[in-house]
Amino acid sequence: QVQLVESGGGSVQSGDSLRLSCVASGRTFTFTTEAMGWFRQVPGAEREFVSLISWDGSNQYYADPVKGRFTISRDDAMNTVYLQMNSLRPDDTAVYYCAVVAEMVQDGGTYQTRVSAWGQGTQVTVSS
């Protein structure tokens, strides 16, 4: 039902910034009624939650490691979700994935999600 196309990844140095973009499309997909999220994955590790924005943009959620540094936003007119990443650190190095998030609940200090669609991923590399 939906195709997610990501862009904006690259190689930067510690302290620098990047903005990731994800454009959604599909015949039956209604972007304005879906929560959207970003996840990241390091080779050999599980994919982890980074950030989520509610369907109406009124609520944003962030994993602890990125709080205060990353900002998620959406442009419904362009069917696009963004992740502004500031003060990047080497530990942020990962493949970043855009996703349609069907469900998200908070479990203590973590977030549990159910994802209905994934993007292809974009590489972010932060060097020191």
PDB file of C-alpha atoms in Angstrom:
ATOM      1  CA  GLN A   1       0.000   0.000   0.000  1.00  0.00           C
ATOM      2  CA  VAL A   2       2.886   2.389   0.586  1.00  0.00           C
ATOM      3  CA  GLN A   3       6.385   2.985  -0.706  1.00  0.00           C
ATOM      4  CA  LEU A   4       8.856   4.917   1.420  1.00  0.00           C
ATOM      5  CA  VAL A   5      11.878   6.541  -0.206  1.00  0.00           C
ATOM      6  CA  GLU A   6      14.582   7.968   2.035  1.00  0.00           C
ATOM      7  CA  SER A   7      17.369  10.420   1.367  1.00  0.00           C
ATOM      8  CA  GLY A   8      19.771  12.708   3.195  1.00  0.00           C
ATOM      9  CA  GLY A   9      22.265  10.295   4.684  1.00  0.00           C
ATOM     10  CA  GLY A  10      25.977  10.811   4.402  1.00  0.00           C
ATOM     11  CA  SER A  11      29.314  11.027   6.165  1.00  0.00           C
ATOM     12  CA  VAL A  12      29.927  13.823   8.654  1.00  0.00           C
ATOM     13  CA  GLN A  13      32.138  14.629  11.602  1.00  0.00           C
ATOM     14  CA  SER A  14      31.223  14.733  15.262  1.00  0.00           C
ATOM     15  CA  GLY A  15      29.109  17.765  16.097  1.00  0.00           C
ATOM     16  CA  ASP A  16      27.801  18.190  12.568  1.00  0.00           C
ATOM     17  CA  SER A  17      24.187  17.960  11.392  1.00  0.00           C
ATOM     18  CA  LEU A  18      22.149  16.079   8.822  1.00  0.00           C
ATOM     19  CA  ARG A  19      18.513  16.123   7.782  1.00  0.00           C
ATOM     20  CA  LEU A  20      16.919  12.902   6.613  1.00  0.00           C
ATOM     21  CA  SER A  21      13.831  12.912   4.406  1.00  0.00           C
ATOM     22  CA  CYS A  22      11.276  10.209   3.689  1.00  0.00           C
ATOM     23  CA  VAL A  23       8.685  10.547   0.947  1.00  0.00           C
ATOM     24  CA  ALA A  24       5.647   8.271   1.097  1.00  0.00           C
ATOM     25  CA  SER A  25       3.488   7.255  -1.840  1.00  0.00           C
ATOM     26  CA  GLY A  26       0.821   4.710  -2.659  1.00  0.00           C
ATOM     27  CA  ARG A  27      -2.628   4.417  -4.156  1.00  0.00           C
ATOM     28  CA  THR A  28      -4.439   3.630  -0.916  1.00  0.00           C
ATOM     29  CA  PHE A  29      -2.032   5.225   1.538  1.00  0.00           C
ATOM     30  CA  THR A  30      -3.249   8.300   3.369  1.00  0.00           C
ATOM     31  CA  PHE A  31      -0.209   9.981   4.860  1.00  0.00           C
ATOM     32  CA  THR A  32      -2.212  12.444   6.917  1.00  0.00           C
ATOM     33  CA  THR A  33      -3.758   9.712   9.075  1.00  0.00           C
ATOM     34  CA  GLU A  34      -0.609   7.692   9.810  1.00  0.00           C
ATOM     35  CA  ALA A  35       2.008   7.977  12.490  1.00  0.00           C
ATOM     36  CA  MET A  36       5.520   7.988  11.049  1.00  0.00           C
ATOM     37  CA  GLY A  37       8.784   7.017  12.641  1.00  0.00           C
ATOM     38  CA  TRP A  38      12.511   6.651  12.271  1.00  0.00           C
ATOM     39  CA  PHE A  39      14.587   3.664  13.322  1.00  0.00           C
ATOM     40  CA  ARG A  40      18.261   2.796  13.038  1.00  0.00           C
ATOM     41  CA  GLN A  41      20.338  -0.346  12.860  1.00  0.00           C
ATOM     42  CA  VAL A  42      24.005  -1.207  13.248  1.00  0.00           C
ATOM     43  CA  PRO A  43      25.275  -4.386  11.558  1.00  0.00           C
ATOM     44  CA  GLY A  44      24.886  -7.332  13.897  1.00  0.00           C
ATOM     45  CA  ALA A  45      22.422  -5.531  16.162  1.00  0.00           C
ATOM     46  CA  GLU A  46      18.660  -5.234  16.321  1.00  0.00           C
ATOM     47  CA  ARG A  47      16.880  -2.347  14.704  1.00  0.00           C
ATOM     48  CA  GLU A  48      16.071   0.253  17.346  1.00  0.00           C
ATOM     49  CA  PHE A  49      13.493   2.969  17.696  1.00  0.00           C
ATOM     50  CA  VAL A  50      14.690   6.543  17.230  1.00  0.00           C
ATOM     51  CA  SER A  51      11.681   8.830  16.918  1.00  0.00           C
ATOM     52  CA  LEU A  52       7.976   8.975  16.097  1.00  0.00           C
ATOM     53  CA  ILE A  53       5.523  11.692  15.150  1.00  0.00           C
ATOM     54  CA  SER A  54       1.775  11.261  15.539  1.00  0.00           C
ATOM     55  CA  TRP A  55      -0.602  11.383  12.616  1.00  0.00           C
ATOM     56  CA  ASP A  56      -1.529  15.000  13.299  1.00  0.00           C
ATOM     57  CA  GLY A  57       1.967  16.125  14.263  1.00  0.00           C
ATOM     58  CA  SER A  58       0.886  17.097  17.763  1.00  0.00           C
ATOM     59  CA  ASN A  59       3.063  14.550  19.560  1.00  0.00           C
ATOM     60  CA  GLN A  60       6.686  13.590  19.051  1.00  0.00           C
ATOM     61  CA  TYR A  61       8.611  10.862  20.840  1.00  0.00           C
ATOM     62  CA  TYR A  62      12.335  10.231  21.040  1.00  0.00           C
ATOM     63  CA  ALA A  63      14.606   7.511  22.272  1.00  0.00           C
ATOM     64  CA  ASP A  64      16.794   8.634  25.167  1.00  0.00           C
ATOM     65  CA  PRO A  65      20.091   8.684  23.212  1.00  0.00           C
ATOM     66  CA  VAL A  66      18.767  11.279  20.753  1.00  0.00           C
ATOM     67  CA  LYS A  67      16.626  13.481  22.995  1.00  0.00           C
ATOM     68  CA  GLY A  68      17.573  17.120  22.676  1.00  0.00           C
ATOM     69  CA  ARG A  69      19.587  16.497  19.517  1.00  0.00           C
ATOM     70  CA  PHE A  70      17.125  15.089  16.970  1.00  0.00           C
ATOM     71  CA  THR A  71      13.840  16.606  15.823  1.00  0.00           C
ATOM     72  CA  ILE A  72      11.135  14.815  13.861  1.00  0.00           C
ATOM     73  CA  SER A  73       8.655  16.727  11.721  1.00  0.00           C
ATOM     74  CA  ARG A  74       6.238  16.153   8.879  1.00  0.00           C
ATOM     75  CA  ASP A  75       4.928  18.007   5.844  1.00  0.00           C
ATOM     76  CA  ASP A  76       1.550  16.524   4.969  1.00  0.00           C
ATOM     77  CA  ALA A  77       1.273  18.502   1.737  1.00  0.00           C
ATOM     78  CA  MET A  78       4.426  16.765   0.495  1.00  0.00           C
ATOM     79  CA  ASN A  79       3.817  13.372   2.139  1.00  0.00           C
ATOM     80  CA  THR A  80       7.204  13.733   3.771  1.00  0.00           C
ATOM     81  CA  VAL A  81       8.631  13.090   7.210  1.00  0.00           C
ATOM     82  CA  TYR A  82      11.962  14.558   8.290  1.00  0.00           C
ATOM     83  CA  LEU A  83      14.546  13.820  10.925  1.00  0.00           C
ATOM     84  CA  GLN A  84      16.791  16.751  11.768  1.00  0.00           C
ATOM     85  CA  MET A  85      19.909  15.407  13.456  1.00  0.00           C
ATOM     86  CA  ASN A  86      22.147  17.862  15.285  1.00  0.00           C
ATOM     87  CA  SER A  87      25.248  17.395  17.416  1.00  0.00           C
ATOM     88  CA  LEU A  88      25.901  14.057  15.798  1.00  0.00           C
ATOM     89  CA  ARG A  89      28.149  11.583  17.577  1.00  0.00           C
ATOM     90  CA  PRO A  90      29.975   8.463  16.378  1.00  0.00           C
ATOM     91  CA  ASP A  91      27.430   6.334  18.247  1.00  0.00           C
ATOM     92  CA  ASP A  92      24.779   7.695  15.883  1.00  0.00           C
ATOM     93  CA  THR A  93      26.424   5.833  13.004  1.00  0.00           C
ATOM     94  CA  ALA A  94      23.856   3.428  11.577  1.00  0.00           C
ATOM     95  CA  VAL A  95      21.494   2.764   8.725  1.00  0.00           C
ATOM     96  CA  TYR A  96      18.404   4.891   9.330  1.00  0.00           C
ATOM     97  CA  TYR A  97      14.995   3.601   8.260  1.00  0.00           C
ATOM     98  CA  CYS A  98      11.735   5.433   7.768  1.00  0.00           C
ATOM     99  CA  ALA A  99       8.594   3.565   8.773  1.00  0.00           C
ATOM    100  CA  VAL A 100       4.832   3.697   8.984  1.00  0.00           C
ATOM    101  CA  VAL A 101       4.105   2.978  12.636  1.00  0.00           C
ATOM    102  CA  ALA A 102       0.796   1.286  13.319  1.00  0.00           C
ATOM    103  CA  GLU A 103       1.204   1.158  17.090  1.00  0.00           C
ATOM    104  CA  MET A 104       3.567   2.483  19.727  1.00  0.00           C
ATOM    105  CA  VAL A 105       3.510   2.057  23.489  1.00  0.00           C
ATOM    106  CA  GLN A 106       5.928   3.114  26.197  1.00  0.00           C
ATOM    107  CA  ASP A 107       7.411   0.335  28.303  1.00  0.00           C
ATOM    108  CA  GLY A 108       9.331   1.997  31.079  1.00  0.00           C
ATOM    109  CA  GLY A 109      12.215   3.805  29.460  1.00  0.00           C
ATOM    110  CA  THR A 110      11.728   2.186  26.063  1.00  0.00           C
ATOM    111  CA  TYR A 111       9.173   2.247  23.267  1.00  0.00           C
ATOM    112  CA  GLN A 112       7.595  -0.831  21.716  1.00  0.00           C
ATOM    113  CA  THR A 113       6.369  -0.429  18.153  1.00  0.00           C
ATOM    114  CA  ARG A 114       4.479  -2.263  15.458  1.00  0.00           C
ATOM    115  CA  VAL A 115       5.573  -1.226  11.980  1.00  0.00           C
ATOM    116  CA  SER A 116       3.476  -1.758   8.870  1.00  0.00           C
ATOM    117  CA  ALA A 117       6.003  -0.584   6.261  1.00  0.00           C
ATOM    118  CA  TRP A 118       9.736   0.129   6.030  1.00  0.00           C
ATOM    119  CA  GLY A 119      11.851   2.304   3.813  1.00  0.00           C
ATOM    120  CA  GLN A 120      15.032   1.059   2.190  1.00  0.00           C
ATOM    121  CA  GLY A 121      17.336   2.774   4.652  1.00  0.00           C
ATOM    122  CA  THR A 122      19.981   5.470   4.324  1.00  0.00           C
ATOM    123  CA  GLN A 123      23.494   5.306   5.758  1.00  0.00           C
ATOM    124  CA  VAL A 124      24.638   7.836   8.331  1.00  0.00           C
ATOM    125  CA  THR A 125      28.300   7.768   9.296  1.00  0.00           C
ATOM    126  CA  VAL A 126      29.740  10.038  11.987  1.00  0.00           C
ATOM    127  CA  SER A 127      33.481  10.160  12.463  1.00  0.00           C
ATOM    128  CA  SER A 128      35.592  11.786  15.152  1.00  0.00           C
TER     129      SER A 128
END
